Coordinates of C-alpha atoms and ligand atoms in Angstrom, one line a residue:
M1 CA -19.0 20.9 5.1
T2 CA -19.0 18.2 2.0
Q3 CA -21.0 14.8 2.3
I4 CA -19.0 11.8 1.3
D5 CA -21.3 9.8 0.1
H6 CA -20.4 6.1 -1.7
F7 CA -19.9 5.3 -5.6
I8 CA -22.2 2.5 -6.4
N9 CA -23.5 1.6 -10.1
G10 CA -21.9 4.2 -11.8
Q11 CA -23.5 7.0 -9.5
R12 CA -23.2 8.4 -6.0
L13 CA -25.6 6.9 -3.4
S14 CA -26.0 8.4 -0.1
G15 CA -26.9 5.9 2.4
G16 CA -28.6 5.3 5.3
D17 CA -28.0 7.4 8.4
R18 CA -24.9 6.8 9.5
F19 CA -21.6 9.3 9.2
A20 CA -18.2 9.6 10.6
D21 CA -16.4 12.9 10.7
V22 CA -13.6 13.5 8.5
F23 CA -11.2 16.0 9.8
N24 CA -8.6 18.7 8.3
P25 CA -5.5 17.7 10.3
A26 CA -4.0 20.9 9.6
T27 CA -6.9 22.7 11.4
G28 CA -8.6 20.2 13.6
E29 CA -11.7 21.4 11.9
V30 CA -14.0 19.0 10.6
G31 CA -14.1 19.2 6.7
G32 CA -16.4 16.5 5.8
K33 CA -19.1 13.8 6.7
V34 CA -19.2 10.2 5.3
A35 CA -21.1 7.9 5.0
L36 CA -21.1 4.9 7.1
G37 CA -22.0 1.7 4.7
D38 CA -23.2 -1.6 6.3
A39 CA -24.1 -5.1 4.9
G40 CA -26.9 -3.4 3.2
T41 CA -24.6 -0.9 1.5
V42 CA -22.6 -4.2 0.3
E43 CA -25.1 -5.9 -0.9
T44 CA -26.1 -3.2 -3.1
A45 CA -22.6 -2.9 -4.7
V46 CA -22.7 -6.7 -5.0
R47 CA -25.6 -6.6 -7.1
A48 CA -24.1 -3.8 -9.7
A49 CA -20.6 -5.9 -9.3
A50 CA -22.5 -8.9 -10.3
A51 CA -25.1 -7.6 -13.1
A52 CA -21.8 -6.1 -14.6
L53 CA -19.2 -8.8 -14.2
P54 CA -20.5 -11.4 -17.6
G55 CA -20.2 -7.9 -19.8
W56 CA -16.8 -6.7 -18.7
A57 CA -15.4 -10.0 -18.4
A58 CA -16.6 -10.9 -22.3
T59 CA -15.1 -7.5 -23.3
P60 CA -11.4 -7.6 -25.5
P61 CA -8.7 -6.8 -23.0
L62 CA -7.6 -4.7 -25.7
Q63 CA -10.7 -2.4 -25.2
R64 CA -10.5 -2.5 -21.5
A65 CA -6.7 -1.1 -21.8
R66 CA -8.4 1.9 -23.7
V67 CA -10.3 2.5 -20.9
M68 CA -7.3 2.7 -18.9
F69 CA -5.2 4.6 -21.4
R70 CA -8.4 7.1 -21.0
F71 CA -8.4 6.9 -17.3
K72 CA -4.4 8.2 -17.0
A73 CA -5.1 10.4 -18.6
L74 CA -7.6 11.8 -16.7
L75 CA -6.0 11.5 -13.9
E76 CA -3.2 13.5 -15.2
E77 CA -5.4 16.4 -16.0
H78 CA -6.8 16.0 -12.4
S79 CA -3.3 15.4 -10.6
D80 CA -3.6 19.3 -8.6
E81 CA -7.4 18.3 -7.4
L82 CA -6.0 14.7 -6.4
A83 CA -3.5 16.1 -4.8
D84 CA -5.7 18.4 -2.7
L85 CA -8.1 15.9 -1.4
I86 CA -5.1 13.6 -0.1
T87 CA -3.8 17.2 1.3
A88 CA -7.0 18.1 2.7
E89 CA -7.6 14.9 4.6
H90 CA -4.3 12.9 5.3
G91 CA -2.5 16.4 5.8
K92 CA 0.7 15.4 3.9
V93 CA 2.3 18.4 1.4
H94 CA 1.3 18.5 -1.6
A95 CA 4.1 18.0 -3.7
D96 CA 4.2 14.4 -1.7
A97 CA 0.6 14.4 -2.1
K98 CA 1.2 14.5 -6.1
G99 CA 4.7 12.4 -5.6
S100 CA 2.0 9.3 -4.3
L101 CA -0.6 10.2 -7.3
T102 CA 2.3 9.4 -10.0
R103 CA 3.6 6.2 -8.1
G104 CA -0.1 5.5 -8.4
I105 CA -0.5 6.0 -12.1
E106 CA 2.4 4.2 -12.7
V107 CA 0.4 1.4 -12.1
V108 CA -2.9 2.5 -14.6
E109 CA 0.1 2.4 -17.2
F110 CA 1.2 -0.9 -16.2
A111 CA -2.3 -2.0 -16.8
C112 CA -2.7 -0.4 -20.4
G113 CA -0.6 -3.2 -21.2
I114 CA -3.4 -5.9 -20.4
P115 CA -4.0 -7.4 -23.5
H116 CA 0.1 -8.4 -23.3
L117 CA 0.1 -9.8 -20.0
L118 CA -3.0 -12.1 -20.5
K119 CA -1.3 -13.5 -23.0
G120 CA -1.2 -17.3 -22.3
E121 CA 0.8 -20.1 -23.3
F122 CA 0.7 -22.7 -25.8
T123 CA 2.1 -25.9 -26.8
E124 CA 1.7 -27.7 -30.3
N125 CA 1.6 -31.3 -30.1
V126 CA 1.8 -32.0 -26.3
G127 CA 1.1 -35.7 -27.8
T128 CA 0.2 -36.7 -31.2
N129 CA -2.2 -34.3 -32.8
V130 CA -2.9 -32.7 -29.5
D131 CA -2.8 -29.3 -28.7
S132 CA -2.3 -27.4 -25.0
Y133 CA -2.7 -24.0 -24.1
S134 CA -3.4 -22.0 -20.7
V135 CA -5.2 -19.1 -20.7
R136 CA -6.2 -16.7 -17.5
Q137 CA -9.2 -15.8 -16.7
P138 CA -11.1 -13.3 -14.0
V139 CA -11.8 -14.8 -10.5
G140 CA -15.0 -12.2 -10.2
I141 CA -16.2 -9.8 -7.6
C142 CA -13.0 -8.8 -6.2
A143 CA -12.7 -6.4 -3.0
G144 CA -10.0 -4.1 -2.0
V145 CA -9.6 -2.3 1.5
T146 CA -7.4 0.4 2.0
P147 CA -5.3 2.4 4.8
F148 CA -5.4 6.1 5.2
N149 CA -2.0 6.9 4.3
F150 CA -2.0 6.3 0.8
P151 CA -5.8 7.2 -0.2
V152 CA -4.9 7.0 -4.4
M153 CA -1.7 5.2 -4.6
V154 CA -2.7 2.0 -2.8
P155 CA -6.2 1.7 -4.1
L156 CA -4.8 2.5 -7.5
W157 CA -2.5 -1.0 -6.7
M158 CA -5.4 -2.9 -6.7
F159 CA -8.6 -1.8 -8.8
P160 CA -6.8 -0.9 -12.3
I161 CA -5.0 -4.5 -12.6
S162 CA -8.2 -6.3 -11.2
I163 CA -10.5 -4.4 -13.9
A164 CA -7.8 -4.7 -16.6
C165 CA -8.3 -8.6 -15.8
G166 CA -11.7 -8.4 -16.6
N167 CA -13.0 -8.4 -13.0
T168 CA -15.5 -6.4 -11.2
F169 CA -14.8 -4.6 -8.0
I170 CA -15.6 -3.1 -4.5
L171 CA -13.3 -0.5 -2.9
K172 CA -13.4 0.3 0.6
P173 CA -11.5 3.2 1.3
S174 CA -10.1 4.4 5.0
E175 CA -12.8 6.4 6.9
K176 CA -10.4 8.5 7.5
T177 CA -9.5 9.7 4.2
P178 CA -12.4 8.9 1.9
S179 CA -12.9 11.8 -1.4
A180 CA -9.9 10.7 -3.4
A181 CA -11.3 7.2 -3.8
L182 CA -14.8 8.4 -4.7
R183 CA -13.3 11.1 -7.4
M184 CA -11.1 8.3 -8.9
A185 CA -14.2 6.2 -9.7
E186 CA -15.7 9.5 -10.7
L187 CA -12.9 9.6 -13.4
L188 CA -13.0 6.2 -14.4
S189 CA -16.7 6.1 -15.3
E190 CA -15.7 9.5 -17.1
A191 CA -12.8 7.4 -19.0
G192 CA -15.7 4.6 -20.0
L193 CA -15.7 2.3 -17.8
P194 CA -19.2 0.6 -17.6
D195 CA -21.7 1.0 -15.0
G196 CA -21.1 -1.7 -11.5
V197 CA -17.4 -2.8 -13.2
L198 CA -15.8 0.1 -10.0
N199 CA -18.1 0.5 -6.9
V200 CA -16.6 2.3 -3.8
V201 CA -18.6 1.7 -0.6
N202 CA -17.4 4.0 2.3
G203 CA -17.5 2.9 5.8
E204 CA -15.6 1.1 8.6
R205 CA -15.3 -2.2 10.2
D206 CA -19.0 -3.2 9.5
A207 CA -18.5 -2.8 6.2
V208 CA -15.3 -4.7 5.6
E209 CA -16.8 -7.7 7.7
A210 CA -20.0 -8.1 5.0
I211 CA -17.5 -7.8 2.2
L212 CA -15.7 -11.3 4.1
N213 CA -19.0 -12.7 4.6
H214 CA -20.4 -11.9 1.3
P215 CA -20.3 -15.1 -0.5
E216 CA -20.0 -13.4 -4.0
I217 CA -17.0 -12.0 -3.1
S218 CA -14.1 -14.1 -4.5
A219 CA -10.9 -11.9 -3.8
I220 CA -10.0 -9.4 -1.2
S221 CA -6.8 -7.2 -1.3
F222 CA -6.1 -5.6 1.8
V223 CA -3.6 -3.0 2.7
G224 CA -3.6 -1.9 6.7
S225 CA -2.4 -3.0 10.1
T226 CA -0.8 -6.0 10.9
P227 CA -3.8 -7.0 13.6
V228 CA -6.4 -6.3 10.8
A229 CA -4.5 -7.9 8.3
Q230 CA -3.6 -11.0 10.0
S231 CA -7.6 -11.2 11.0
I232 CA -8.8 -10.5 7.4
Y233 CA -6.3 -12.8 5.9
T234 CA -7.8 -16.0 8.6
N235 CA -11.5 -14.6 7.6
A236 CA -11.5 -14.3 4.3
A237 CA -9.1 -17.8 3.8
A238 CA -11.7 -19.4 6.2
A239 CA -14.8 -17.8 3.6
G240 CA -13.0 -19.9 0.6
K241 CA -11.6 -16.0 -0.9
R242 CA -8.4 -15.2 -2.3
V243 CA -6.8 -13.6 -0.3
Q244 CA -4.2 -10.8 -0.1
A245 CA -3.1 -9.0 3.1
L246 CA -0.3 -6.4 3.6
G247 CA 0.0 -5.1 7.1
G248 CA 2.9 -3.0 9.0
A249 CA 6.3 -2.6 9.3
K250 CA 9.3 -1.0 10.8
N251 CA 11.8 -0.2 8.3
H252 CA 15.5 -0.7 9.3
M253 CA 18.2 1.0 7.5
I254 CA 21.9 -0.2 7.9
V255 CA 24.1 2.6 8.0
M256 CA 27.8 1.2 7.4
P257 CA 30.8 3.0 8.7
D258 CA 32.8 3.7 5.5
A259 CA 29.2 5.0 3.5
D260 CA 28.9 8.8 2.5
M261 CA 27.1 10.1 5.9
D262 CA 26.0 13.4 4.0
Q263 CA 24.0 11.2 1.6
A264 CA 22.5 8.7 4.5
T265 CA 21.8 11.7 6.4
D266 CA 19.6 13.1 3.2
A267 CA 18.3 9.5 3.1
L268 CA 17.4 9.2 6.6
M269 CA 15.8 12.8 6.7
G270 CA 13.4 12.2 3.5
A271 CA 12.5 8.6 4.5
A272 CA 11.7 9.1 8.4
F273 CA 10.1 11.7 7.9
G274 CA 8.8 12.8 5.2
S275 CA 4.4 12.6 4.9
A276 CA 5.5 12.5 8.9
G277 CA 6.6 9.2 9.1
E278 CA 2.9 8.0 7.9
R279 CA 4.1 5.5 5.6
C280 CA 4.6 1.8 5.5
M281 CA 7.7 2.6 3.8
A282 CA 9.3 4.9 6.2
V283 CA 12.3 4.3 7.8
S284 CA 11.9 4.4 11.5
V285 CA 15.0 2.6 12.8
A286 CA 18.1 3.7 11.6
V287 CA 20.8 0.7 12.8
A288 CA 24.3 2.9 13.2
V289 CA 27.7 0.5 12.7
G290 CA 30.7 1.3 14.7
D291 CA 31.3 4.7 14.4
A292 CA 28.4 5.6 11.8
A293 CA 26.5 6.2 14.7
D294 CA 28.1 9.9 16.0
Q295 CA 28.8 10.9 12.8
L296 CA 24.8 10.8 11.3
R297 CA 24.1 12.3 15.4
E298 CA 25.6 15.4 14.3
R299 CA 24.6 15.7 11.1
L300 CA 20.8 14.5 12.1
V301 CA 20.3 16.9 15.2
P302 CA 20.8 20.4 13.0
R303 CA 18.9 19.4 9.9
M304 CA 15.9 18.3 12.2
Q305 CA 15.5 21.4 14.4
K306 CA 15.6 23.0 10.6
L307 CA 12.6 21.0 9.3
K308 CA 9.8 23.4 8.5
V309 CA 6.7 21.7 9.7
G310 CA 3.3 23.3 8.7
P311 CA 0.1 22.6 7.0
G312 CA 0.7 20.8 3.7
T313 CA -1.3 23.4 1.7
D314 CA 2.1 25.6 2.4
P315 CA 4.9 25.3 -0.5
D316 CA 7.1 25.7 2.2
S317 CA 5.9 23.0 4.7
E318 CA 8.6 19.9 3.9
M319 CA 6.2 17.8 6.8
G320 CA 2.9 18.2 7.8
P321 CA 0.6 17.0 10.7
L322 CA -0.3 13.9 11.6
V323 CA -4.1 12.2 10.1
T324 CA -5.9 12.6 13.2
K325 CA -6.0 13.7 16.6
A326 CA -5.9 10.2 18.4
H327 CA -3.4 8.9 15.9
H328 CA -1.4 12.5 17.1
E329 CA -1.6 11.4 20.8
K330 CA -1.0 7.7 20.2
V331 CA 2.5 8.9 18.4
R332 CA 3.4 11.3 21.2
G333 CA 2.6 8.8 23.5
Y334 CA 5.3 7.0 22.1
V335 CA 7.9 9.5 22.1
D336 CA 6.9 9.5 25.9
I337 CA 7.3 5.7 26.6
G338 CA 10.8 6.0 25.0
A339 CA 12.1 8.8 27.3
K340 CA 10.9 6.2 30.0
E341 CA 12.2 3.0 28.9
G342 CA 15.4 4.9 29.0
A343 CA 16.3 5.8 25.4
E344 CA 18.2 9.2 24.7
L345 CA 15.9 11.8 23.3
V346 CA 18.1 13.9 21.5
V347 CA 15.5 16.0 19.5
D348 CA 12.4 16.4 21.3
G349 CA 9.1 17.5 18.9
R350 CA 6.4 17.9 21.3
D351 CA 7.2 21.2 22.2
L352 CA 6.0 21.9 18.3
N353 CA 3.8 25.1 18.5
L354 CA 2.8 26.0 15.3
Q355 CA 1.3 29.9 15.0
G356 CA -2.3 30.2 13.6
Y357 CA -2.5 26.2 13.8
E358 CA -2.8 25.3 17.3
D359 CA -5.9 22.8 16.9
G360 CA -3.8 20.9 14.2
Y361 CA -2.1 17.4 14.7
F362 CA 1.6 18.5 14.4
L363 CA 4.6 17.0 16.0
G364 CA 7.6 17.9 15.2
P365 CA 10.6 15.5 14.7
C366 CA 12.1 13.3 17.3
L367 CA 15.4 11.4 17.2
F368 CA 16.0 8.6 19.9
D369 CA 19.4 7.4 20.3
N370 CA 20.5 4.5 21.8
V371 CA 17.4 2.5 21.8
T372 CA 17.7 -1.5 22.5
P373 CA 15.9 -4.4 21.2
D374 CA 14.1 -4.5 24.3
M375 CA 12.3 -1.5 24.0
R376 CA 8.7 -0.6 23.2
I377 CA 9.5 2.4 20.9
Y378 CA 12.0 -0.4 18.8
K379 CA 9.3 -3.5 18.7
E380 CA 5.9 -1.6 17.9
E381 CA 5.1 0.9 14.7
I382 CA 4.9 4.1 15.7
F383 CA 3.9 5.1 11.9
G384 CA 4.7 9.3 12.9
P385 CA 8.3 11.1 12.5
V386 CA 10.1 9.2 15.2
L387 CA 13.5 8.1 14.1
S388 CA 14.9 5.6 16.7
M389 CA 18.9 4.9 16.5
V390 CA 20.3 1.3 17.2
R391 CA 24.1 1.6 18.0
V392 CA 25.6 -2.1 16.6
P393 CA 29.4 -2.5 16.8
N394 CA 29.7 -4.5 13.2
F395 CA 27.8 -5.8 10.1
D396 CA 27.2 -9.2 11.6
A397 CA 24.8 -7.8 14.4
A398 CA 23.4 -5.5 12.1
T399 CA 22.1 -7.9 9.9
T400 CA 21.1 -10.3 12.8
L401 CA 19.2 -7.4 14.6
V402 CA 17.1 -6.7 11.1
N403 CA 16.0 -10.2 10.8
A404 CA 14.8 -10.9 14.4
H405 CA 12.3 -8.2 14.1
E406 CA 8.8 -9.4 13.7
F407 CA 8.0 -7.0 10.0
G408 CA 9.9 -7.8 7.0
N409 CA 8.9 -4.9 4.6
G410 CA 11.4 -2.7 3.6
N411 CA 14.8 -2.4 4.5
A412 CA 18.3 -0.7 3.2
I413 CA 21.9 -0.4 3.2
F414 CA 24.2 2.3 2.9
T415 CA 27.8 1.3 2.0
R416 CA 30.3 1.6 -1.0
D417 CA 30.8 -2.2 -0.3
G418 CA 29.3 -4.3 -2.7
D419 CA 30.4 -7.3 -0.5
A420 CA 28.6 -5.8 2.5
A421 CA 25.4 -4.7 0.1
R422 CA 25.5 -8.1 -1.5
T423 CA 25.6 -10.4 1.5
F424 CA 22.8 -8.1 2.8
A425 CA 20.2 -8.2 0.3
S426 CA 21.1 -12.2 -0.2
R427 CA 20.1 -12.5 3.6
T428 CA 17.8 -10.2 4.6
L429 CA 14.3 -11.6 5.5
T430 CA 12.3 -8.8 3.5
G431 CA 10.2 -8.5 1.1
M432 CA 12.2 -5.3 -0.3
V433 CA 15.5 -4.1 -0.4
G434 CA 17.3 -0.7 -1.2
I435 CA 21.3 -0.9 -1.8
N436 CA 21.8 3.0 -1.0
V437 CA 18.3 3.9 -1.6
P438 CA 16.3 4.5 1.4
I439 CA 12.8 3.5 0.7
P440 CA 12.9 0.9 -2.0
V441 CA 8.8 0.9 -3.4
P442 CA 9.4 -1.4 -6.5
M443 CA 7.2 0.0 -9.5
A444 CA 4.4 -1.1 -10.8
F445 CA 5.8 -3.5 -13.5
H446 CA 7.7 -5.0 -10.6
S447 CA 5.5 -6.1 -7.2
F448 CA 5.5 -4.6 -3.8
G449 CA 4.7 -6.5 -0.6
G450 CA 6.9 -7.4 2.9
W451 CA 8.2 -11.0 4.4
R452 CA 7.2 -12.3 7.5
R453 CA 4.2 -10.3 9.4
S454 CA 4.3 -7.2 6.9
L455 CA 2.3 -9.7 4.4
F456 CA -0.4 -12.4 4.4
G457 CA -0.7 -14.8 1.7
D458 CA 1.4 -15.4 -1.3
L459 CA 1.8 -12.8 -4.0
H460 CA 2.4 -8.9 -3.7
M461 CA 0.1 -6.6 -5.1
H462 CA 1.0 -5.0 -9.0
G463 CA 3.6 -6.4 -11.6
M464 CA 2.8 -9.8 -12.4
D465 CA 1.4 -10.8 -9.0
G466 CA -1.0 -8.4 -9.7
V467 CA -1.9 -10.6 -12.6
R468 CA -1.8 -13.7 -11.0
F469 CA -3.8 -12.7 -7.9
Y470 CA -6.6 -11.3 -10.1
T471 CA -7.1 -14.3 -12.8
R472 CA -7.4 -17.9 -12.4
L473 CA -5.4 -20.4 -14.6
K474 CA -7.1 -22.6 -17.4
T475 CA -5.4 -25.2 -19.1
V476 CA -6.6 -26.9 -22.3
T477 CA -5.5 -29.6 -23.9
A478 CA -7.4 -30.3 -27.2
R479 CA -7.4 -33.2 -30.2
W480 CA -9.8 -33.1 -33.7
P481 CA -9.7 -36.5 -34.3
T482 CA -11.0 -38.1 -37.4
G483 CA -11.9 -41.3 -38.6
L484 CA -12.1 -44.5 -36.7
R485 CA -13.1 -43.7 -33.2
A486 CA -10.7 -45.5 -30.9
G487 CA -13.3 -46.6 -27.9
A488 CA -13.1 -46.1 -24.2
D489 CA -9.6 -45.9 -22.6
F490 CA -9.3 -47.4 -19.2
I491 CA -5.6 -46.6 -18.6
M492 CA -4.4 -43.1 -17.4
P493 CA -4.1 -41.1 -20.2
T494 CA -0.7 -40.3 -21.6
M495 CA 0.4 -38.0 -24.0
S496 CA 2.1 -40.2 -27.0
Ligands
NAD501 P1 -6.3 0.1 9.7 O1 -5.5 -1.6 9.6 O2 -6.7 0.5 10.8 O3 -6.8 0.2 8.7 C1 -7.0 -0.1 7.2 C2 -8.0 -0.4 6.7 O4 -9.0 -1.2 7.7 C3 -9.4 0.8 6.8 O5 -10.1 0.8 5.9 C4 -10.4 0.6 7.8 O6 -11.5 1.0 8.1 C5 -10.1 -0.9 8.3 N1 -10.4 -1.8 9.3 C6 -9.6 -1.3 10.4 N2 -9.8 -1.6 11.8 C7 -10.7 -3.0 10.9 C8 -11.3 -4.1 11.7 N3 -11.3 -4.1 13.1 N4 -11.8 -4.8 10.7 C9 -11.7 -4.7 9.5 N5 -11.8 -3.6 9.0 C10 -11.0 -2.7 9.7 O7 -4.8 0.8 9.3 P2 -4.5 2.7 8.9 O8 -4.4 2.8 10.3 O9 -5.5 2.8 7.9 O10 -3.1 2.1 7.9 C11 -1.8 2.3 8.5 C12 -1.6 0.9 8.6 O11 -1.5 0.6 7.3 C13 0.1 1.1 9.1 O12 0.1 -0.2 10.0 C14 0.8 1.3 8.1 O13 2.5 0.0 7.7 C15 0.2 -0.1 7.0 N6 0.0 0.0 5.5 C16 0.5 -1.0 5.2 C17 1.4 -0.9 3.7 C18 1.8 -1.9 3.0 O14 1.9 -2.0 2.0 N7 2.4 -3.1 3.5 C19 1.1 0.1 3.0 C20 0.0 1.2 3.6 C21 -0.3 0.7 4.7

């Protein structure tokens, strides 16, 4: 059994005597034991991060970028190993795990451009013989708290940009999927990152609270469920920290009657059941306009019945298990609730039984039709392979429905009508919009984030918002007067 430690000051550190089991979701077996850090562990990490900060902040951005270039190469070299770690602890299929790594590597590529991204602004002669320039400086020690579902990609949204901006960083990965973060910290060290610049503290709520309470940590990036995001935002802001906290989602995909139904069906299959629906950008609600509903239903049902569910290590599997026994029970419970609430359970994945994997956390894909907005399966985030179809009469009803939901992460529309698509993109109250694209996850040089209860804070992750979040702006106004001193000036200075 693997022991999963912390990574502090450039080395693995086994801390304390508290551990939690990490399961292999395909078999239900315990694959490792993760150390549960506490306030003492966080203090050790902060000491390392504080000691490394002055030297790293003073390192020229070009040299920081060169570390990122080497890190990118190492991530690529170790891509199978990292994907294996993701599959072993999360359960998603290997190819999907590799895809998520690629999306993370794109953020490292973005961070490689940090000398350009940090270039400030300069104005000559803001007043007579007076110049002004703005610079972006690091905020100090930053921390990241990440969810179970993207053990590599979500941490990579945070620490490469933070570190490239000259900060030091403490990462608290999910206790359910901790191994890949530890391995990435080792690779970054191998890439030449000085000790103490990136530290990984494993643990649960105690470790997060110690991060929130630590006066020397200046900024917190969080990704996880909405109740935790909201509480992290509130507590971190009250403690005077800069904070961005991304929460849960219930992403809708509107299908107009003029859409290409085969394309829309393909899109729904991938977006609802890829990664067993455990994606914050998964589509969990299909909003079928007019007669789109019957057309979708007749295409979806046979496709769902043929979907290959199996362990993520099997190259033929299209969908793996859910992450833990508790989560499996929760998602299954929602299917029971939906059936009781009166939604029509068209495809029931609860009966799935995989020979040889009876103790794994597998659930087959589920489809509910005639779901209504008052049902819990519509209102709440299920985070599993459960697709709800809501029938609406027209485009206006569809957009009103989407905008009335509490979450606003990503939404999509499938149509051939440019006017409908444009109106939807303009009106929808979400941070990310797809037009004939079911999962519109922005590339690294754009920013990722939702609206409403899907994000607490002002700035999205990566892209220029990432650079803004991890830097403080300073504007210098300078002159070099010669000759006679003018004497004290008691009026409000104006530049003339
Ligand atoms: P979670 O909120 O349970 O946990 C996220 C992190 O917070 C973990 O590191 C965990 O240890 C820590 N944590 C849990 N409870 C805590 C508490 N009470 N106080 C302090 N820290 C706590 O989320 P999860 O189950 O790991 O991940 C799934 C959720 O994340 C879903 O809601 C999903 O939509 C969301 N998510 C959102 C995005 C996004 O970009 N908006 C991306 C990925 C996942």
